[in-house]
Structures are given as structure tokens and as C-alpha cells.
Amino acid sequence: MTERIRTFLATAQPESPCLIVDLEVVRENYRLLKASMPDTAIYYAIKANPDPAVLAVLNEEGANFDCASLQEIRDVMTLGIEPGSISYSNTIKKERDIAAAFQLGIRLFAFDCRAELEKLARSAPGSDVICRILTDGAGADWPLSRKFGCTKEHAIMLLQMAAERGLTPRGVSFHVGSQQTNADGWDTAIADAADIFRSLKAAGTPLDLLNLGGGFPTRFLNDIPEVALIARNIDASLKRHFGNDLPRTIAEPGRGLVGSAGIIKAEVVLIADNDEKASERWVYLDIGKFGGLAETMDEAIRYPITTRHNGAPAAPAILAGPTCDSVDVMYEKTPYPLPEALAIGDEVLIESTGAYTATYSSVGFNGFAPLKTYAV
Amino acid sequence: MTERIRTFLATAQPESPCLIVDLEVVRENYRLLKASMPDTAIYYAIKANPDPAVLAVLNEEGANFDCASLQEIRDVMTLGIEPGSISYSNTIKKERDIAAAFQLGIRLFAFDCRAELEKLARSAPGSDVICRILTDGAGADWPLSRKFGCTKEHAIMLLQMAAERGLTPRGVSFHVGSQQTNADGWDTAIADAADIFRSLKAAGTPLDLLNLGGGFPTRFLNDIPEVALIARNIDASLKRHFGNDLPRTIAEPGRGLVGSAGIIKAEVVLIADNDEKASERWVYLDIGKFGGLAETMDEAIRYPITTRHNGAPAAPAILAGPTCDSVDVMYEKTPYPLPEALAIGDEVLIESTGAYTATYSSVGFNGFAPLKTYAV
């Protein structure tokens, strides 16, 4: 909880639920990451939080932008950001969207299979392309899967093919999984990338760009490695695996820049006691899985929660959202300790919710409006 | 696929992805249910699909409306529907929303715990109230949980308390789970309700209204029981458990009225072969979990899918959505058989998607727009 957010809540008294983002925290997170990785170009993964005020602050700080769709590219360019600062990193793109992005001046694209490469060769001729490889995501709270990336062998073949098709093969990308809490979690993927760089150099198609992806964690309930430690480890991995032939690097942080900058203000709508439910106490909030807290799916992410009763005796509660949907339950397998004195109408602050909340919210499931964002 | 939808797709050629709802199918579904349960008042659960054209058709047919939030009540009343035809059946309501609904003329509310009852006594004085009891949801594809409903013992106590607080205890509700495919799935809950009716009568607080909830299934890949069979079984259960002292009944179908009326038009964005992925073939559509197909969560619902290659040899595919999110994968544990000849750009029709799709879609995750609905 920052002083700026505290002041905003006290003076504006916004209707619950809502997300408040402290732009100065976004700025600090960016500066800290940039200071820790001075030689790495930062491409903010705007899907984490595309609020225009967030984009504006990061643009002021000199960030680049990683977009997942044509609409995100348009949104970024509307703010006056140059296409040269934008990558189109989703490996799943309609060919007409590739063509439209190319028209807008985008020249940096990701791909991970032959069919996507052929689309790029046809509709973004000459562009810089990066091949995404599979990683195992071990150590991440929100691991990625085989959905993205190809095998090392295919990356070598596809990058050569890119050159033959008139594209400019620049390098390799990977993603170690969102909310990666192992400070060494980047090492294996960097080693794989170095193998590919060596193979391509031997084949006469040298690469020069390594995209380290995202995964930079934000603090929830448990301690996470400092960004400076992650940066030192990445640096050591690069030297270990690439030797003196270091590539240029880019990174695509999302959560790491905005997660800790946001707090959701929610309200206790109802409490049913354990007697009535023949189970734990049930606490129902005015926000749930469909209102912005989708990352509680499978109880993957456990947000810090504070109330006016902080420090008072706590007892376990099952935490659920306000919809008539039975899957709209956030913490049930591992109930959440909440104050025994918690009462209906109490304000509940859900911390570290600056990323992957507002845009995850449903357009109006059960008639509940999407999560509103206030940037302060 | 109906002729009306086929014609619309051929003539309007709407941009993909989108949902097309055939209003005449909604009408037929309503008439069939009403004919099967002539003595039951039908309250359409508008959360399943609140499209104004759907509501208008059901209003023409004489349906009542089950609302999950104050906003849904307002949306229904905007169409000129009288508050006497509306129930506020979510058991989780802010007290200020109860008060606003009461102001609008709503007089039928559900509750399932003491705290909610006290809100109703204060903010909806004199209203009809229905107590929701726990059921086990066995046989449902999308089972409900302990999130809703109280034990039988509490229902008896709370309904008596309702009378003491100046409310009008009318009866009991339950929900046997969405997409209930066991035609006898209502029997246990009806037996429990009859016990409560007898206890309350003995205590001098007779009840007269039994809310049978929803759960009426729609056809996906497997056969489901006919609505007439479900209706006959419910009728038999009522006679078995209530004897000659039959209550009035209401039902709250959602999916059962609109599920089969909708088809999503989607498009194949990318196909990665099994070699590249070192796994099954991956097929990526322009719609996924965050674009309206949230009910594929845990692969709960398996939609029928048709393409122009119908009947051609098929091979398993992992089906995924277009976002950069690794959980945006629909069928992976049990891959989906899709034509070997399926190609990028092919139209894919996802059937029985009239319920729980458009309003589930995210407000703009990854920049992708919410699912658009066309009612024809």
C-alpha cells in the first residue's frame, strides 16, 4: 500500500470493486529493472496492463512495447509511440493482422512454426524475425506449456528457412513462465539458445538478438528473488554459454513492472458461517474469478489481502466471488486466513494486483461490470 | 446448424469470431419446456445469455426472468418487463443492491444464510423469500458446490426466522448443477425440500413454492435426456415426496433455453505439426478461454465442432486460443479429433454455444475484443 493509493482511496472513495495503480511504482520498477540490466532493451508486455496512463509513464522512461495483437499495436501507436519501439511477439497471428501491422511499420515479429514463418515471409517481407523455443517453465507459478515454442532442432531449421524466404533471422526467444521465482530459472533456456546461435553461425546465418522473455516476478505472500539477483544470474549465464560472442538482449517484463503497483479495493458482500455451510466459513467478495481475479484459477496465485482488522485473530475462510457460478471460488483447497472479526461491508484490499486483472475481467458476466482502473 | 444461421453466415459474412443466436430455436426450446412442464412458471436465468433480442423473444412467450444482479434487473426492466415477473435469485447481494431492487418493485428474493436474511428483512421488508439448500450436483457437467445453499436444518430455522422478521417465507430452492444429464437428478433435492415443507407446516409456517432451479441440459457431443422425460421424472418425484400437498413450482433454465440456439463462427489462425511441438498437432483458433469459451475450463464442456472437411479423415489435435496465455488451451488432456486436411484460415463452427459464452468473454485480454453476438 503506497501513500498515493492511500490518499486516493481516502479522498476519492471510489465505488468497489476497482483497481488503483500507482504510476510512480511502475516508474520505480522500470528504473530498477533498467539499472539491473543496463544493456538489455526492455519491451513492456502490455497485455499485463494496457492502461494508457501506464503506457505513457513507461514511454516517458524510454521503454519499448511488446504487443500480443494488432489491437494492442494500434493502442500503443495511438499514444504516439513509434513502430520501431514495438514488437509483435505473439506467435499466433492471423495473416491479415501481420499484413496490417507491417503496414503500420512493425518490423519485429516472433514465430515458432513453419506455417507462421510462411505467413511472415508473404505479409511482412524482409522483417526481423525471432524464433521462440520451448522451455519447461519449472519454478514458475503460472508455467507456460507446449502451447508456445518449437524444439531446438526446428528452431535451427526454421531460422535458416527464414533467411531463404527473404526474412531477417535475428535470434531466439523463450519464456521461462510467468512469475518465475527461481533466480536461476533462465539458465537452461539461455544454454539452449546459445546452441542454436552456434549452429546458425556455423551454417552461415549468424544471429545477434536474444529475447529473454518475461517471467520477472512480483511479490505476493512469499519472498521473491531481487531483480538485481536475477539480472546478475542472467548475465553470468550469458557469459557462460555465449562466451565472448555475446548477443544483444531484450526482455519482455509485464507483471514485474506493474504487478506490485496495483491494489484492488473490494468489499465483503456476505459471510456464511461454517455451521450453515457444514464446512469452513465462506466469505463472498464483490470481485472474483470473472471480475479480474482469473489468476486465482487452480489457486495458482495467492494475493496478499489486508483489512481494517489487520493483526486481529484470524481463522480460515473459503473466499468466493459474487456471481452465481460455482467455479467462481478463489481459495477453497487451501482456505485463506481472514480476521474472525471480518464483517459484511468491510473494505478488503487485494495487493499486488496491478498485472493480469483489469483486462482479464469479463465483459459483464452475471451483469457485473468490468473492473475499473484508476491510475494515480 | 439451422437454416437461418446458415443463411446469415452466407449473406452477412460476419468477421470471426462471433456468436450467432437463432431466436426461433430459443422460442422452440421455451415452448417445448413449457409444454413439458405446464404447471411450472419459467424464470429464464438471463446470465446464460442476456442479449436483448433473446430476452424480447422470451418475454413475448410469457417467460419470467431470474436475475443475478441489480444490473441484470435494470437490463430486463429496460425492455418493459414488469418487476412482478423478475426474481433476484443470487444469494450473494450487497444490501444497497437489495434496497435498489426493492425500490424497483422486486419482491422475490433468494437467500441461504442468516446474514443475507437480515439484509432482506431490513432492505426488502415483507418480500417473498426462498431459502436455497445444498445439493450434491452429482450427474452435472458443471457441478455446483458448497458455494450456494445451506443445510436442511438451517433452512428450517431460517425460514421460521424469516416470518419472525416480517418477511414472507415462500419456499425452498436448489440447483442440481448446470448441464444435469441424469434425468433423475432432481429427485434427492425434491425429497429434501419436501422434508422442509413438512417441518415448516408442522411449525405453523406453511410454504407453497418450490424452485426447481436450472440444470436443464443442452446437447453437446453426447445424447442427453429429453426435456419431456426430465419433466415427467420431476412430476413423479413431486408426487412421491409431496403426496397430495403439491407446491407451486418455478424453474430457472438458462442453458436449456439458449445453449442449442447458438453457434460460434471461429477461424483457424495457425497449425503447428506434431514434429515441431514434439507432441500432438496444435490447432490455434481466434477464440479461446478468454474470448468466450470459459466453460472449456478443466475441459468440462466439449463442444461439437464442424468444418468444411466434415467426414474426411480426422486426427487428434490440441485446441488452443489466440492469446499469449498458456492456460488458454481448450482441449489438451483429451485432444480433439479434427480433420487432417484442416488448414489455416478455415472456418470452424462451434455448436451449442448459445449459453455462457458472450458474457464470459474478457473485456479485452491481449487486446482481443469481446465476443460479438448476432441474433437472427
mmCIF file of N, CA and C in Angstrom, chain B residues 223-286:
data_model
loop_
_atom_site.group_PDB
_atom_site.id
_atom_site.type_symbol
_atom_site.label_atom_id
_atom_site.label_comp_id
_atom_site.label_asym_id
_atom_site.label_seq_id
_atom_site.Cartn_x
_atom_site.Cartn_y
_atom_site.Cartn_z
ATOM 1 N N ASP B 223 -25.618 -37.737 -26.237
ATOM 2 C CA ASP B 223 -27.059 -37.602 -26.100
ATOM 3 C C ASP B 223 -27.405 -37.175 -24.685
ATOM 4 N N ILE B 224 -28.467 -36.445 -24.569
ATOM 5 C CA ILE B 224 -28.956 -36.013 -23.257
ATOM 6 C C ILE B 224 -30.404 -36.459 -23.131
ATOM 7 N N PRO B 225 -30.904 -36.525 -21.891
ATOM 8 C CA PRO B 225 -32.308 -36.896 -21.750
ATOM 9 C C PRO B 225 -33.221 -35.830 -22.354
ATOM 10 N N GLU B 226 -34.321 -36.258 -22.935
ATOM 11 C CA GLU B 226 -35.323 -35.332 -23.459
ATOM 12 C C GLU B 226 -35.897 -34.509 -22.308
ATOM 13 N N VAL B 227 -36.228 -33.265 -22.596
ATOM 14 C CA VAL B 227 -36.812 -32.407 -21.568
ATOM 15 C C VAL B 227 -38.132 -33.010 -21.070
ATOM 16 N N ALA B 228 -38.866 -33.700 -21.959
ATOM 17 C CA ALA B 228 -40.140 -34.296 -21.542
ATOM 18 C C ALA B 228 -39.906 -35.392 -20.493
ATOM 19 N N LEU B 229 -38.820 -36.128 -20.646
ATOM 20 C CA LEU B 229 -38.503 -37.180 -19.674
ATOM 21 C C LEU B 229 -38.118 -36.558 -18.327
ATOM 22 N N ILE B 230 -37.286 -35.531 -18.386
ATOM 23 C CA ILE B 230 -36.918 -34.841 -17.141
ATOM 24 C C ILE B 230 -38.175 -34.320 -16.457
ATOM 25 N N ALA B 231 -39.064 -33.723 -17.244
ATOM 26 C CA ALA B 231 -40.293 -33.155 -16.683
ATOM 27 C C ALA B 231 -41.162 -34.239 -16.043
ATOM 28 N N ARG B 232 -41.269 -35.379 -16.726
ATOM 29 C CA ARG B 232 -42.071 -36.477 -16.157
ATOM 30 C C ARG B 232 -41.460 -36.967 -14.849
ATOM 31 N N ASN B 233 -40.130 -37.078 -14.843
ATOM 32 C CA ASN B 233 -39.465 -37.545 -13.620
ATOM 33 C C ASN B 233 -39.642 -36.561 -12.469
ATOM 34 N N ILE B 234 -39.543 -35.288 -12.786
ATOM 35 C CA ILE B 234 -39.735 -34.272 -11.747
ATOM 36 C C ILE B 234 -41.162 -34.378 -11.204
ATOM 37 N N ASP B 235 -42.112 -34.525 -12.104
ATOM 38 C CA ASP B 235 -43.511 -34.649 -11.715
ATOM 39 C C ASP B 235 -43.707 -35.854 -10.789
ATOM 40 N N ALA B 236 -43.095 -36.971 -11.177
ATOM 41 C CA ALA B 236 -43.221 -38.181 -10.356
ATOM 42 C C ALA B 236 -42.573 -37.961 -8.982
ATOM 43 N N SER B 237 -41.413 -37.295 -8.972
ATOM 44 C CA SER B 237 -40.735 -37.017 -7.699
ATOM 45 C C SER B 237 -41.596 -36.135 -6.801
ATOM 46 N N LEU B 238 -42.223 -35.130 -7.410
ATOM 47 C CA LEU B 238 -43.068 -34.223 -6.632
ATOM 48 C C LEU B 238 -44.199 -35.009 -5.978
ATOM 49 N N LYS B 239 -44.844 -35.881 -6.769
ATOM 50 C CA LYS B 239 -45.966 -36.654 -6.223
ATOM 51 C C LYS B 239 -45.481 -37.615 -5.149
ATOM 52 N N ARG B 240 -44.323 -38.228 -5.395
ATOM 53 C CA ARG B 240 -43.784 -39.199 -4.438
ATOM 54 C C ARG B 240 -43.466 -38.534 -3.106
ATOM 55 N N HIS B 241 -42.863 -37.359 -3.174
ATOM 56 C CA HIS B 241 -42.370 -36.759 -1.930
ATOM 57 C C HIS B 241 -43.340 -35.775 -1.286
ATOM 58 N N PHE B 242 -44.207 -35.160 -2.094
ATOM 59 C CA PHE B 242 -45.148 -34.182 -1.532
ATOM 60 C C PHE B 242 -46.565 -34.750 -1.388
ATOM 61 N N GLY B 243 -46.831 -35.927 -1.997
ATOM 62 C CA GLY B 243 -48.165 -36.509 -1.905
ATOM 63 C C GLY B 243 -49.209 -35.595 -2.511
ATOM 64 N N ASN B 244 -50.304 -35.397 -1.820
ATOM 65 C CA ASN B 244 -51.379 -34.561 -2.351
ATOM 66 C C ASN B 244 -51.165 -33.083 -2.086
ATOM 67 N N ASP B 245 -50.164 -32.805 -1.292
ATOM 68 C CA ASP B 245 -49.938 -31.416 -0.887
ATOM 69 C C ASP B 245 -48.883 -30.773 -1.788
ATOM 70 N N LEU B 246 -49.172 -30.762 -3.094
ATOM 71 C CA LEU B 246 -48.170 -30.293 -4.063
ATOM 72 C C LEU B 246 -47.942 -28.789 -3.974
ATOM 73 N N PRO B 247 -46.687 -28.364 -4.004
ATOM 74 C CA PRO B 247 -46.405 -26.926 -4.020
ATOM 75 C C PRO B 247 -46.546 -26.367 -5.433
ATOM 76 N N ARG B 248 -46.674 -25.058 -5.549
ATOM 77 C CA ARG B 248 -46.466 -24.419 -6.849
ATOM 78 C C ARG B 248 -44.981 -24.558 -7.173
ATOM 79 N N THR B 249 -44.654 -24.605 -8.450
ATOM 80 C CA THR B 249 -43.243 -24.758 -8.818
ATOM 81 C C THR B 249 -42.795 -23.683 -9.807
ATOM 82 N N ILE B 250 -41.531 -23.330 -9.686
ATOM 83 C CA ILE B 250 -40.903 -22.498 -10.705
ATOM 84 C C ILE B 250 -39.589 -23.172 -11.101
ATOM 85 N N ALA B 251 -39.110 -22.853 -12.291
ATOM 86 C CA ALA B 251 -37.824 -23.387 -12.756
ATOM 87 C C ALA B 251 -37.015 -22.235 -13.336
ATOM 88 N N GLU B 252 -35.700 -22.385 -13.301
ATOM 89 C CA GLU B 252 -34.809 -21.315 -13.762
ATOM 90 C C GLU B 252 -33.849 -21.810 -14.850
ATOM 91 N N PRO B 253 -34.362 -22.237 -15.980
ATOM 92 C CA PRO B 253 -33.469 -22.719 -17.035
ATOM 93 C C PRO B 253 -32.671 -21.581 -17.659
ATOM 94 N N GLY B 254 -31.452 -21.851 -18.009
ATOM 95 C CA GLY B 254 -30.630 -20.880 -18.737
ATOM 96 C C GLY B 254 -30.114 -21.572 -19.986
ATOM 97 N N ARG B 255 -29.109 -22.439 -19.795
ATOM 98 C CA ARG B 255 -28.526 -23.191 -20.901
ATOM 99 C C ARG B 255 -29.580 -23.977 -21.678
ATOM 100 N N GLY B 256 -30.559 -24.552 -20.946
ATOM 101 C CA GLY B 256 -31.573 -25.380 -21.589
ATOM 102 C C GLY B 256 -32.398 -24.607 -22.617
ATOM 103 N N LEU B 257 -32.500 -23.286 -22.453
ATOM 104 C CA LEU B 257 -33.271 -22.491 -23.417
ATOM 105 C C LEU B 257 -32.424 -21.927 -24.546
ATOM 106 N N VAL B 258 -31.171 -21.575 -24.258
ATOM 107 C CA VAL B 258 -30.386 -20.864 -25.280
ATOM 108 C C VAL B 258 -29.161 -21.610 -25.791
ATOM 109 N N GLY B 259 -28.710 -22.625 -25.069
ATOM 110 C CA GLY B 259 -27.467 -23.310 -25.462
ATOM 111 C C GLY B 259 -27.497 -23.780 -26.910
ATOM 112 N N SER B 260 -28.531 -24.521 -27.266
ATOM 113 C CA SER B 260 -28.587 -25.123 -28.603
ATOM 114 C C SER B 260 -28.910 -24.096 -29.682
ATOM 115 N N ALA B 261 -29.257 -22.875 -29.282
ATOM 116 C CA ALA B 261 -29.641 -21.854 -30.264
ATOM 117 C C ALA B 261 -28.443 -21.104 -30.839
ATOM 118 N N GLY B 262 -27.248 -21.319 -30.272
ATOM 119 C CA GLY B 262 -26.103 -20.512 -30.689
ATOM 120 C C GLY B 262 -24.980 -21.305 -31.327
ATOM 121 N N ILE B 263 -24.317 -20.667 -32.279
ATOM 122 C CA ILE B 263 -23.131 -21.239 -32.933
ATOM 123 C C ILE B 263 -22.064 -20.158 -32.976
ATOM 124 N N ILE B 264 -20.863 -20.522 -32.603
ATOM 125 C CA ILE B 264 -19.756 -19.578 -32.728
ATOM 126 C C ILE B 264 -19.032 -19.850 -34.040
ATOM 127 N N LYS B 265 -18.869 -18.786 -34.797
ATOM 128 C CA LYS B 265 -18.034 -18.862 -36.001
ATOM 129 C C LYS B 265 -16.623 -18.467 -35.600
ATOM 130 N N ALA B 266 -15.671 -19.352 -35.804
ATOM 131 C CA ALA B 266 -14.280 -19.068 -35.491
ATOM 132 C C ALA B 266 -13.431 -19.371 -36.709
ATOM 133 N N GLU B 267 -12.134 -19.153 -36.580
ATOM 134 C CA GLU B 267 -11.228 -19.330 -37.723
ATOM 135 C C GLU B 267 -9.939 -19.979 -37.239
ATOM 136 N N VAL B 268 -9.387 -20.860 -38.039
ATOM 137 C CA VAL B 268 -8.080 -21.444 -37.712
ATOM 138 C C VAL B 268 -7.012 -20.396 -37.987
ATOM 139 N N VAL B 269 -6.274 -20.014 -36.937
ATOM 140 C CA VAL B 269 -5.226 -18.998 -37.092
ATOM 141 C C VAL B 269 -3.893 -19.652 -37.427
ATOM 142 N N LEU B 270 -3.641 -20.820 -36.833
ATOM 143 C CA LEU B 270 -2.321 -21.439 -37.003
ATOM 144 C C LEU B 270 -2.430 -22.928 -36.707
ATOM 145 N N ILE B 271 -1.625 -23.699 -37.398
ATOM 146 C CA ILE B 271 -1.495 -25.131 -37.096
ATOM 147 C C ILE B 271 -0.005 -25.442 -37.011
ATOM 148 N N ALA B 272 0.408 -26.014 -35.881
ATOM 149 C CA ALA B 272 1.808 -26.435 -35.744
ATOM 150 C C ALA B 272 1.811 -27.952 -35.752
ATOM 151 N N ASP B 273 2.696 -28.548 -36.547
ATOM 152 C CA ASP B 273 2.630 -30.002 -36.642
ATOM 153 C C ASP B 273 3.268 -30.666 -35.429
ATOM 154 N N ASN B 274 2.992 -31.938 -35.269
ATOM 155 C CA ASN B 274 3.426 -32.639 -34.055
ATOM 156 C C ASN B 274 4.940 -32.732 -33.941
ATOM 157 N N ASP B 275 5.612 -32.682 -35.067
ATOM 158 C CA ASP B 275 7.063 -32.697 -35.079
ATOM 159 C C ASP B 275 7.629 -31.445 -34.418
ATOM 160 N N GLU B 276 7.099 -30.298 -34.819
ATOM 161 C CA GLU B 276 7.587 -29.022 -34.281
ATOM 162 C C GLU B 276 7.359 -28.928 -32.786
ATOM 163 N N LYS B 277 6.259 -29.516 -32.323
ATOM 164 C CA LYS B 277 5.883 -29.403 -30.915
ATOM 165 C C LYS B 277 6.360 -30.596 -30.103
ATOM 166 N N ALA B 278 6.874 -31.621 -30.764
ATOM 167 C CA ALA B 278 7.215 -32.861 -30.068
ATOM 168 C C ALA B 278 6.024 -33.312 -29.223
ATOM 169 N N SER B 279 4.836 -33.204 -29.800
ATOM 170 C CA SER B 279 3.593 -33.619 -29.121
ATOM 171 C C SER B 279 2.532 -33.766 -30.201
ATOM 172 N N GLU B 280 1.277 -33.699 -29.842
ATOM 173 C CA GLU B 280 0.216 -33.727 -30.839
ATOM 174 C C GLU B 280 0.312 -32.486 -31.735
ATOM 175 N N ARG B 281 -0.446 -32.528 -32.804
ATOM 176 C CA ARG B 281 -0.657 -31.340 -33.646
ATOM 177 C C ARG B 281 -1.389 -30.283 -32.828
ATOM 178 N N TRP B 282 -0.947 -29.034 -32.937
ATOM 179 C CA TRP B 282 -1.632 -27.942 -32.238
ATOM 180 C C TRP B 282 -2.432 -27.121 -33.245
ATOM 181 N N VAL B 283 -3.709 -26.898 -32.926
ATOM 182 C CA VAL B 283 -4.569 -26.064 -33.763
ATOM 183 C C VAL B 283 -4.985 -24.857 -32.931
ATOM 184 N N TYR B 284 -4.666 -23.666 -33.443
ATOM 185 C CA TYR B 284 -4.961 -22.426 -32.732
ATOM 186 C C TYR B 284 -6.122 -21.716 -33.417
ATOM 187 N N LEU B 285 -7.150 -21.396 -32.633
ATOM 188 C CA LEU B 285 -8.302 -20.667 -33.172
ATOM 189 C C LEU B 285 -8.222 -19.203 -32.768
ATOM 190 N N ASP B 286 -9.123 -18.392 -33.345
ATOM 191 C CA ASP B 286 -9.168 -16.981 -32.956
ATOM 192 C C ASP B 286 -10.101 -16.764 -31.761
#
